[in-house]
Coordinates of C-alpha atoms and ligand atoms in Angstrom, one line a residue:
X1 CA -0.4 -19.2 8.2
X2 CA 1.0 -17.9 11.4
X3 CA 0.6 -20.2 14.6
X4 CA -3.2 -20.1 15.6
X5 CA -2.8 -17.7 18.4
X6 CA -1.5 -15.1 16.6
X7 CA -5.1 -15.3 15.2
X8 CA -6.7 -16.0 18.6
X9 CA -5.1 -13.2 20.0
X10 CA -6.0 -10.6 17.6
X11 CA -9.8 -11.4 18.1
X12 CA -9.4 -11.4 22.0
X13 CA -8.0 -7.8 21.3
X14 CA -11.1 -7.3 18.9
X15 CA -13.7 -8.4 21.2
X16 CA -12.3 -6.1 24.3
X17 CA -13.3 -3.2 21.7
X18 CA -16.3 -4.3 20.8
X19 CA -18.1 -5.4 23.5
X20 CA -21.8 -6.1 21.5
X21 CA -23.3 -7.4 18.5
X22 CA -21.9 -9.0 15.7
X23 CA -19.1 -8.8 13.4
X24 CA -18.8 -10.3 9.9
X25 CA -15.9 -11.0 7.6
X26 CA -16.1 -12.3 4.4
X27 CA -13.5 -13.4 2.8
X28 CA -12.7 -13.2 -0.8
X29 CA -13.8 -15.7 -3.8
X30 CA -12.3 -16.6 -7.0
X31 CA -12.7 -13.7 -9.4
X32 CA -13.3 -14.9 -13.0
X33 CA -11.0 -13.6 -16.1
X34 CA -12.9 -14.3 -18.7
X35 CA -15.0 -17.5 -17.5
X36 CA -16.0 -19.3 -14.2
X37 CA -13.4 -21.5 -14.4
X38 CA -10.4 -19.3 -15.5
X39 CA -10.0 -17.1 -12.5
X40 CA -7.1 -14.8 -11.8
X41 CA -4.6 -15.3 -8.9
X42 CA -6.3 -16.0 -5.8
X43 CA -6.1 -12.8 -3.4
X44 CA -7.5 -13.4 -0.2
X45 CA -9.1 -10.2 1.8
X46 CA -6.5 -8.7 4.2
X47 CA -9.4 -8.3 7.0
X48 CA -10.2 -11.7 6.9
X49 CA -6.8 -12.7 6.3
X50 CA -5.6 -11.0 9.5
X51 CA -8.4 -12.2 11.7
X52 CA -8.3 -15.7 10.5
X53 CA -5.4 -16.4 8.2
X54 CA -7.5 -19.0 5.6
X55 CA -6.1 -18.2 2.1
X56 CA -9.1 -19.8 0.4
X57 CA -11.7 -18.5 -1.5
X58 CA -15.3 -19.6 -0.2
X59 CA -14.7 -18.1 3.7
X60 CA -16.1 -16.3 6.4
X61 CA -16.0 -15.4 10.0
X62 CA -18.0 -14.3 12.4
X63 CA -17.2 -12.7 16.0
X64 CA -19.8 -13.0 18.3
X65 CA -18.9 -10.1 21.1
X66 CA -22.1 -11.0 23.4
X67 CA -21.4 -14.4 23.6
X68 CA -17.8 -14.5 23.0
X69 CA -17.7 -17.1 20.2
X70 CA -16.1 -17.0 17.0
X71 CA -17.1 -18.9 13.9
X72 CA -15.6 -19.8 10.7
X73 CA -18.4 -20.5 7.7
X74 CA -17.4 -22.8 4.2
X75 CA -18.0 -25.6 2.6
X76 CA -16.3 -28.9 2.4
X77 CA -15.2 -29.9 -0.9
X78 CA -16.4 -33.4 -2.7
X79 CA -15.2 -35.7 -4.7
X80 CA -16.4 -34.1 -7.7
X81 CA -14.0 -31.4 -6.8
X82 CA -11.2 -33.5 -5.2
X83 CA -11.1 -34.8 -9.3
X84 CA -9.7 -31.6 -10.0
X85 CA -8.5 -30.0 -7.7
X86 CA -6.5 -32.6 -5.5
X87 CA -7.6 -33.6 -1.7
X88 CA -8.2 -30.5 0.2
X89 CA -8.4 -30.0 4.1
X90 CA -11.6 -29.7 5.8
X91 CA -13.0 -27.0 6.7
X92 CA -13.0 -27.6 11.0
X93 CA -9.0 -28.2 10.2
X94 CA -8.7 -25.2 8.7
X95 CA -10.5 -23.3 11.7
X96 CA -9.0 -24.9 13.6
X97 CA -5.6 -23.5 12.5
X98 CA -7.0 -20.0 13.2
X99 CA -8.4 -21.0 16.8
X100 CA -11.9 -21.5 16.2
X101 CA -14.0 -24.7 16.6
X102 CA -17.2 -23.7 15.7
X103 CA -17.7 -24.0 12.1
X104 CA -20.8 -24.1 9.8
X105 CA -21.4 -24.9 6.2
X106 CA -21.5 -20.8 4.0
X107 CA -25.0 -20.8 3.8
X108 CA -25.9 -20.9 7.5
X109 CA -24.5 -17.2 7.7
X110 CA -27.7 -16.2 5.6
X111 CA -29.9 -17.2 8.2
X112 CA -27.6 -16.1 11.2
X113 CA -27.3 -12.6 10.0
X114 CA -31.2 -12.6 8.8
X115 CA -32.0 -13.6 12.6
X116 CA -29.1 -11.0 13.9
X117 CA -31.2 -7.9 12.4
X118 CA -34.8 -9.8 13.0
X119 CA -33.5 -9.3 17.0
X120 CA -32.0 -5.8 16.4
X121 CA -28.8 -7.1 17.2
X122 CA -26.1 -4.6 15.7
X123 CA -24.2 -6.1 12.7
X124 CA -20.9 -4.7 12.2
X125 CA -19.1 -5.7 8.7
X126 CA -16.4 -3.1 6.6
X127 CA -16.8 -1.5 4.0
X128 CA -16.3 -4.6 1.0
X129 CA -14.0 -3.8 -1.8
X130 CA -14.2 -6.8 -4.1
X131 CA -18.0 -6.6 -6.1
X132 CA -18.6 -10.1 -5.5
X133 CA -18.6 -8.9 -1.9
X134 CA -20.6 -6.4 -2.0
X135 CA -23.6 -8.7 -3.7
X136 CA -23.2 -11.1 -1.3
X137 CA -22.8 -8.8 1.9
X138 CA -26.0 -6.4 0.4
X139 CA -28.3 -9.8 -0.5
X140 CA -28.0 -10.7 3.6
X141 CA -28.5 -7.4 4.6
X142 CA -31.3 -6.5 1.9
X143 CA -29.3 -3.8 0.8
X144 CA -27.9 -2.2 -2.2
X145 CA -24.4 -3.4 -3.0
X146 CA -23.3 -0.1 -3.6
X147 CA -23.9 1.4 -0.2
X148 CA -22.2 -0.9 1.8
X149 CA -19.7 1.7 2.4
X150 CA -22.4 4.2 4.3
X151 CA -23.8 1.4 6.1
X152 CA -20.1 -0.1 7.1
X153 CA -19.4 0.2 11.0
X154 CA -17.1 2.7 11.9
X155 CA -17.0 1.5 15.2
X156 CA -15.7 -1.9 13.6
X157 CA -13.4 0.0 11.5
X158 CA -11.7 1.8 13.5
X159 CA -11.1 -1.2 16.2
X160 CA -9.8 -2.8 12.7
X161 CA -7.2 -0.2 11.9
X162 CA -6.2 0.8 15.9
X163 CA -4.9 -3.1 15.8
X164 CA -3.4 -3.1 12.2
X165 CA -1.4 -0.4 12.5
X166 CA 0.6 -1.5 15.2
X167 CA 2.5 -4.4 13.4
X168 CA 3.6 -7.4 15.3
X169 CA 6.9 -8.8 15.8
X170 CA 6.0 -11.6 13.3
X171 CA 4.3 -9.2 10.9
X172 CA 7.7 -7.0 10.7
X173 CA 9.8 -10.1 9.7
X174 CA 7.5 -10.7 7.1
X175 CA 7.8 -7.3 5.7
X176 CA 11.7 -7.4 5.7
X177 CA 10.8 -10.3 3.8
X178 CA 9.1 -8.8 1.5
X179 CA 11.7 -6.1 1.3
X180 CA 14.5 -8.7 0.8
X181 CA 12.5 -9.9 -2.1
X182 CA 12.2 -6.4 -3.8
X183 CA 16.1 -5.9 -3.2
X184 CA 16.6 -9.0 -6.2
X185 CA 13.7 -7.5 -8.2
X186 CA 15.6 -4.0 -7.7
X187 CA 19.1 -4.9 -7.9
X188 CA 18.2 -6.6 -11.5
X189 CA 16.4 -4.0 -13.0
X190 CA 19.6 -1.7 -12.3
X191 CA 21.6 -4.4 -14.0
X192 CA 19.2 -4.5 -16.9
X193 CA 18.5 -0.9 -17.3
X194 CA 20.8 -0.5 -20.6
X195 CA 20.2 1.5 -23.9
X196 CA 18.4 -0.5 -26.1
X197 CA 16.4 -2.8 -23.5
X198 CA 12.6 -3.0 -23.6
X199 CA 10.6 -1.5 -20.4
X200 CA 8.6 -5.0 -20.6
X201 CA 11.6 -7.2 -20.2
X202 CA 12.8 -6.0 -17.1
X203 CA 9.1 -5.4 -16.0
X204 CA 8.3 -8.9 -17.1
X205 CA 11.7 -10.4 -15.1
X206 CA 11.0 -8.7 -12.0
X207 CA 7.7 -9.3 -12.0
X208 CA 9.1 -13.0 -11.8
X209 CA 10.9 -12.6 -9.1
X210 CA 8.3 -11.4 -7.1
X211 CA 6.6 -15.1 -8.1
X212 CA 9.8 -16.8 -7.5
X213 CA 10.3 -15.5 -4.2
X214 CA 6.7 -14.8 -2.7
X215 CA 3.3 -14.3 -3.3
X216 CA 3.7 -11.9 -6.4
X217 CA 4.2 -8.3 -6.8
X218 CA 1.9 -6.4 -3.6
X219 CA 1.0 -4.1 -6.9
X220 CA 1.5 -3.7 -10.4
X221 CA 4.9 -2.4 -10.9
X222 CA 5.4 1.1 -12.1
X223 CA 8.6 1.2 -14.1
X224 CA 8.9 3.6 -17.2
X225 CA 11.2 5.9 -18.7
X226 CA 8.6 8.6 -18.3
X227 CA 8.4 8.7 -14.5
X228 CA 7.1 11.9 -14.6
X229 CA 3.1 9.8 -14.6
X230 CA 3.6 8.8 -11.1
X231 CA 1.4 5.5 -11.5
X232 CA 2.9 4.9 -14.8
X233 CA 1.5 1.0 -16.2
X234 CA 2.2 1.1 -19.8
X235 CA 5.7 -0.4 -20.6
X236 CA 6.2 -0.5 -24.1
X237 CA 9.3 2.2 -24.0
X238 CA 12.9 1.1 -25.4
X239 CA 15.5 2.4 -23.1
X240 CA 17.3 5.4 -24.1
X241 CA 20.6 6.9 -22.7
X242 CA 20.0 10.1 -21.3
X243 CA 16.6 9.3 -19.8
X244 CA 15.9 7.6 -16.4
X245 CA 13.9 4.2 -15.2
X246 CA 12.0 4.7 -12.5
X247 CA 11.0 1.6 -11.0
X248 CA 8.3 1.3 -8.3
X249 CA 7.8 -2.3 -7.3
X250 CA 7.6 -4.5 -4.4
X251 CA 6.5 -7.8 -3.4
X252 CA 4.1 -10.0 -1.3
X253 CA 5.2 -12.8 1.1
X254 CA 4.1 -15.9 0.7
X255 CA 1.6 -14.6 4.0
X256 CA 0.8 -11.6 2.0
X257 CA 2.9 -8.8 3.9
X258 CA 4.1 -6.3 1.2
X259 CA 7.0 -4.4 0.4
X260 CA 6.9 -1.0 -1.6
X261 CA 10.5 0.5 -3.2
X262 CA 11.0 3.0 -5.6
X263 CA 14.6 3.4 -7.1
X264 CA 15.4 5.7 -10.0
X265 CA 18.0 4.6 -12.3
X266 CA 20.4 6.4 -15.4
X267 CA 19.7 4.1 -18.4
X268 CA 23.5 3.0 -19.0
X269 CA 24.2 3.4 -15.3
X270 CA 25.7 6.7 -15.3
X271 CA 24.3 9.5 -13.9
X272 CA 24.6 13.2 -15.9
X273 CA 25.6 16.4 -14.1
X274 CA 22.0 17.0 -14.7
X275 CA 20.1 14.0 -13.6
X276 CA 22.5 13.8 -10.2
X277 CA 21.5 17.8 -9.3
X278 CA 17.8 16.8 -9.1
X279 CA 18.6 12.8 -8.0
X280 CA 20.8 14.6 -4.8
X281 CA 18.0 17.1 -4.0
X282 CA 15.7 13.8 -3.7
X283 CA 18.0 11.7 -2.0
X284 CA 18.7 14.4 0.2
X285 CA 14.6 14.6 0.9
X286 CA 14.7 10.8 1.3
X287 CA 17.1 10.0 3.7
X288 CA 16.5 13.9 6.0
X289 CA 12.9 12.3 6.2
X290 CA 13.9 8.9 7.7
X291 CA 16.3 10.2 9.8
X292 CA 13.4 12.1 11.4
X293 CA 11.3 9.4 11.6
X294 CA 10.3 8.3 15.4
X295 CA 7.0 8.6 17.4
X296 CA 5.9 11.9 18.9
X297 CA 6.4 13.5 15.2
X298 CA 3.8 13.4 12.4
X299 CA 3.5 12.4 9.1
X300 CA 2.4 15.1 7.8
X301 CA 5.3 17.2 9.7
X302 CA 7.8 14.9 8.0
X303 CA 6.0 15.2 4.4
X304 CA 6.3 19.4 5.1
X305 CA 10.7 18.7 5.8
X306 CA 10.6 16.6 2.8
X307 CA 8.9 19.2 0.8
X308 CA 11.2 21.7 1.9
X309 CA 14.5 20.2 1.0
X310 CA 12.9 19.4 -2.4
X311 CA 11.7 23.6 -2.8
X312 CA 15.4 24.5 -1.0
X313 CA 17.2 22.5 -3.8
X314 CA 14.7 23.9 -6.6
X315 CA 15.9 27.5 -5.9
X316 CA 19.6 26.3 -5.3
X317 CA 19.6 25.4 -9.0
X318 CA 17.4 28.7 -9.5
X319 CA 14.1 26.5 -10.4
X320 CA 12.3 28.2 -7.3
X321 CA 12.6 31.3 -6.2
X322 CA 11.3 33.4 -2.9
X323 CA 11.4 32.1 0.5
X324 CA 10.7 28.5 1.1
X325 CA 8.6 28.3 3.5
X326 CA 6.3 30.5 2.1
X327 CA 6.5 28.2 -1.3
X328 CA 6.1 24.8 0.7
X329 CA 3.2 26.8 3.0
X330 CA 1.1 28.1 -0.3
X331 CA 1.8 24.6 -2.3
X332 CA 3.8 26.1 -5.5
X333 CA 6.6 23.0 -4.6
X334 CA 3.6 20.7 -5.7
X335 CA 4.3 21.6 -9.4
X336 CA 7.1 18.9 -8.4
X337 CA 6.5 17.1 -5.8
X338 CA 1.9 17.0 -6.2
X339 CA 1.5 13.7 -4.2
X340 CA 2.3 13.0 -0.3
X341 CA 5.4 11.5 1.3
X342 CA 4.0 7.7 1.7
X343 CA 2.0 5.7 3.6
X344 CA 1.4 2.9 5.5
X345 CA 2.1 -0.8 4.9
X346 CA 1.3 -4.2 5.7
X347 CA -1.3 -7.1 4.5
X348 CA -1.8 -4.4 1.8
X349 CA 0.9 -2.1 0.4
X350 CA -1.2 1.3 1.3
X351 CA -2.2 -0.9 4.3
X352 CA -6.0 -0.7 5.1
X353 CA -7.2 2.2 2.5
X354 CA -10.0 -0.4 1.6
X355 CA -11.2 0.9 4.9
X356 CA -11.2 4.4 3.9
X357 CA -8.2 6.6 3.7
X358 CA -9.8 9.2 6.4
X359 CA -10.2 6.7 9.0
X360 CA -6.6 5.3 8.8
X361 CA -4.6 8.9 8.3
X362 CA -6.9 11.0 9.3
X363 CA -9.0 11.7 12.6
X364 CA -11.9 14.7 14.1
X365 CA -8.5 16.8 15.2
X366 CA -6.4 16.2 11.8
X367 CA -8.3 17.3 8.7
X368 CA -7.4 16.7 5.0
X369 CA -6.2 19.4 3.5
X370 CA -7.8 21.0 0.3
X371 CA -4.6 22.2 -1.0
X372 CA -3.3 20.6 -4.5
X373 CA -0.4 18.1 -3.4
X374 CA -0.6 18.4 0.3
X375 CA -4.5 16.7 -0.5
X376 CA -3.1 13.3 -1.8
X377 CA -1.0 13.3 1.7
X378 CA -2.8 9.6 3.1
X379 CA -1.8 9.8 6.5
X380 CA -1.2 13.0 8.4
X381 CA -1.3 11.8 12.2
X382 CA 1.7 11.2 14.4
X383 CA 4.0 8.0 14.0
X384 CA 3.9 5.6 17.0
X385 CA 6.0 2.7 18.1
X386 CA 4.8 -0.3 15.4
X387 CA 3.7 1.6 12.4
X388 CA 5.5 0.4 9.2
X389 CA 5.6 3.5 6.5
X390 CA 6.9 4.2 3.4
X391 CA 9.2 7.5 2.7
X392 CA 8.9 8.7 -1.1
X393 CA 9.7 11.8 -2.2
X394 CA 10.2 12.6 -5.2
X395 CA 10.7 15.2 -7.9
X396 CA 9.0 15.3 -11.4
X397 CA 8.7 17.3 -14.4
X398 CA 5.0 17.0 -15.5
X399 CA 4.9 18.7 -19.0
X400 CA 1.2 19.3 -19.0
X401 CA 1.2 20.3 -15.4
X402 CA 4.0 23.2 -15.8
X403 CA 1.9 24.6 -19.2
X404 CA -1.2 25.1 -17.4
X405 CA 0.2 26.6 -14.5
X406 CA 2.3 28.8 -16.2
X407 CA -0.8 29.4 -18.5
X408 CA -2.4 30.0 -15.2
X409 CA 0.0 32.6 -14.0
X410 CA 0.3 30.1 -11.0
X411 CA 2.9 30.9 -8.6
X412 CA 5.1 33.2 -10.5
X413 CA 6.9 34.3 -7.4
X414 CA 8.0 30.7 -6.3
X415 CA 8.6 29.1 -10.0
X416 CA 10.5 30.0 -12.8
X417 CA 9.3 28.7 -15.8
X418 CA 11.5 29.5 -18.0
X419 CA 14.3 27.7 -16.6
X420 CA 12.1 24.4 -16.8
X421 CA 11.9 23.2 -20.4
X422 CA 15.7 22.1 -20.0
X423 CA 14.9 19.5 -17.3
X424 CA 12.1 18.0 -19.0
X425 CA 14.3 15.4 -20.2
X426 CA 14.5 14.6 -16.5
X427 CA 10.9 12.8 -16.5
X428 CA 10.9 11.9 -13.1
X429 CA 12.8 10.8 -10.0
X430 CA 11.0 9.0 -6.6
X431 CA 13.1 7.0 -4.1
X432 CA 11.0 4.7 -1.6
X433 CA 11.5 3.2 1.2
X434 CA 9.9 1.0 4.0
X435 CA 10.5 2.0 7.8
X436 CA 9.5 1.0 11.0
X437 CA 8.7 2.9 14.1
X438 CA 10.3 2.1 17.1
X439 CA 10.4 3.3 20.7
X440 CA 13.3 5.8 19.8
X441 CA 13.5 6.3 16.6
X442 CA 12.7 3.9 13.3
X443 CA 14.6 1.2 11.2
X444 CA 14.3 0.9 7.5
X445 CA 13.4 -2.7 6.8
X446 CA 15.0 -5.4 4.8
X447 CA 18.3 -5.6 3.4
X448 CA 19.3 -2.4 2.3
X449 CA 18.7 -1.7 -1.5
X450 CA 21.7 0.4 -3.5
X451 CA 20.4 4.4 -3.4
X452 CA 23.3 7.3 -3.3
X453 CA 24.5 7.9 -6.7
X454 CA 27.6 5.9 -6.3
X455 CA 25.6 2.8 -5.1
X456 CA 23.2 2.8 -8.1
X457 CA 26.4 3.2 -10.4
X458 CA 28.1 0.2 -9.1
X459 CA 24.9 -1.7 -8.9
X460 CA 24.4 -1.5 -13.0
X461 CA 27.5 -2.8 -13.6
Ligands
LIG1 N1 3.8 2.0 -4.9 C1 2.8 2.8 -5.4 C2 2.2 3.7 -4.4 O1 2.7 3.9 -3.3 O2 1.2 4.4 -4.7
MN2 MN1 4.4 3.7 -2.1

């Protein structure tokens, strides 16, 4: 845990938004495998986790905004538990780590929120994500479980995500953490990314690292020879030369702060003539839309550069055609590039989408667009000082999506189809990373990870 005022002070900050009512936060429990007692790897909620830092299953909290209080609810454990599971602290020690000293056993928040909504008192919780959440949060409020998300505050999410995006100073060193972290778990794959190797080895070692090193992976690592799937979980490939890795895969502190890197790697460590035209045209994409990077700009404005220097190089190499802006503007570059430029992170690696995608990149000025490609954009506002995003281009060759637009007659004056077939072997190619915002400009976090050509070659050796 941080030092309990970081804690203090972020519900100080959350009651001068929210002036009445209540707030509840309920933390996660264990979530069973295949039996009670075989649960998988404890993942405390990042709500409850920012507000109160307990990383136990069996919590909540409650902000009282009228009378200024804040209370954590659990249960101490007995010695029927202690048998097995070792002494444990108490539950007033482990509020008081947080800042709070009122504490109550779990089942007193029953009867507290019961008499909240018998008084008309206005009960703010988010929108729960875990279904174990969701029965519990819908039995107190008599409600279905499944829509929680209708009846979730927006007044409380929205306080949530105006104090979440602006990361802290020690919230930032815990994401260069979690950065260093993914530079082993990257730096290894490129030195195991050889003809002949199984995708599940170096899946299965970096995952390790992660464990090693931190909390885990903040997601389940994408790393396949056919990166042309962008969320691409099977990994049963051998290595081929001639083909690329992509390898998308970050880490958790042992605090829960996430890193989120994508690298794309020649299976033998040398590029082709081939491979390094389309890797260059990324790279290019990459590093153009960090170097733009500060507040003032938007994210979306930065996606729309990116997506340009990826339709400019397309018709260099005469895969595009027309004028670009007029390609980027009416979306025939998605055929490449069909998903947005990143997002944000933190406590989770697309920080806060539990909370709903719309209310974190999105607001009643900046709309989602419709548009195939530019619609999977998850934050389109401008950056500010504090926000932690990732950059991730990238360029793929999506052999399904290129027959059915060209079935289509899609875009016939911005694509050339028949100069495509000879890059399918080119799968796919994303390079990711995690940036700050700062007053001027940004910084990319954590020790910086090999990414021009000449980098990634040395690195493999
Ligand atoms: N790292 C996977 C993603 O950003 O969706
Ligand atoms: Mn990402």
């Amino acid at each position: 845990m941080f030092r309990s005022e970081i804690y203090t002070k972020r519900r100080e900050e959350l009651h001068k938004k929210l002036k009445t009512g209540l707030a509840v936060f309920v933390g996660n429990n264990e979530s069973p495998m295949n039996y009670a007692a075989n649960a998988y790897h404890f993942r405390q909620d990042s709500d409850f986790l920012y507000f109160f830092g307990i990383d136990l299953p069996g919590f909540a909290g409650l902000i009282d905004f009228d009378s200024g209080k804040d209370f954590i609810f659990g249960n101490d454990f007995d010695v029927d538990d202690i048998i097995w599971m070792g002494p444990q602290p108490r539950v007033k020690e482990l509020a008081l780590k947080c800042g709070v000293t009122e504490t109550a056993p779990f089942a007193k928040l029953e009867s507290i929120i019961k008499d909240c909504l018998a008084k008309r008192r206005r009960l703010h919780f988010l929108p729960p994500c875990r279904g174990e959440n969701k029965i519990i949060i819908g039995s107190f409020l008599g409600k279905n479980p499944f829509e929680l998300r209708e009846l979730a505050s927006p007044e409380l999410i929205k306080a949530v995500i105006s104090l979440r995006s602006i990361k802290e100073k020690v919230e930032i060193e815990e994401i260069e953490k979690a950065v260093d972290i993914a530079y082993e778990m990257h730096t290894t794959a490129m030195k195991m990314c050889r003809q002949g190797v199984r995708e599940q080895e170096i899946f299965g070692t970096i995952e390790g690292i992660a464990l090693a090193k931190g909390g885990g992976v903040s997601f389940p690592t994408i790393l396949s020879i056919n990166g042309q799937t962008l969320h691409n979980h099977s990994h049963d490939n051998i290595l081929k030369k001639g083909r690329m890795l992509v390898v998308d895969a970050g880490a958790e502190t042992n605090l829960h702060y996430a890193s989120d890197i994508t690298r794309t790697i020649p299976v033998g460590g040398k590029f082709s003539t081939q491979q390094k035209e389309i890797y260059e045209i990324v790279l290019k994409a990459n590093t153009e839309a960090l170097l733009s990077a500060r507040p003032g700009i938007s994210h979306r404005d930065v996606h729309f550069l990116a997506c340009n220097i990826i339709a400019s190089g397309l018709k260099d190499l005469g895969l595009m055609k027309g004028d670009v802006d007029e390609a980027v503007a009416a979306g025939a570059h998605a055929l490449f590039m069909p998903h947005g430029l990143g997002h944000m992170l933190g406590l989770d690696v697309h920080d806060m989408e539990g909370l709903g995608e719309n209310f974190v990149g999105y607001n009643d000025e900046v709309k989602r667009s419709q548009q195939f490609g530019l619609a999977f954009l998850r934050f389109a506002l401008p950056y500010k000082p504090g926000h932690v995003f990732t950059i991730e281009p990238g360029c793929y060759f999506i052999p399904e999506l290129i027959e059915t637009w060209k079935a289509e007659g899609k875009f016939t004056e911005f694509i050339n189809y028949n100069k495509l077939d000879s890059y399918l072997p080119i799968g796919g190619i994303r390079i990711e990373d995690d940036a700050l915002i700062t007053e001027k400009g940004h910084k990319i976090l954590g020790k910086a990870i090999p990414k021009t050509v000449k980098e990634i070659e040395l690195a493999c050796v």
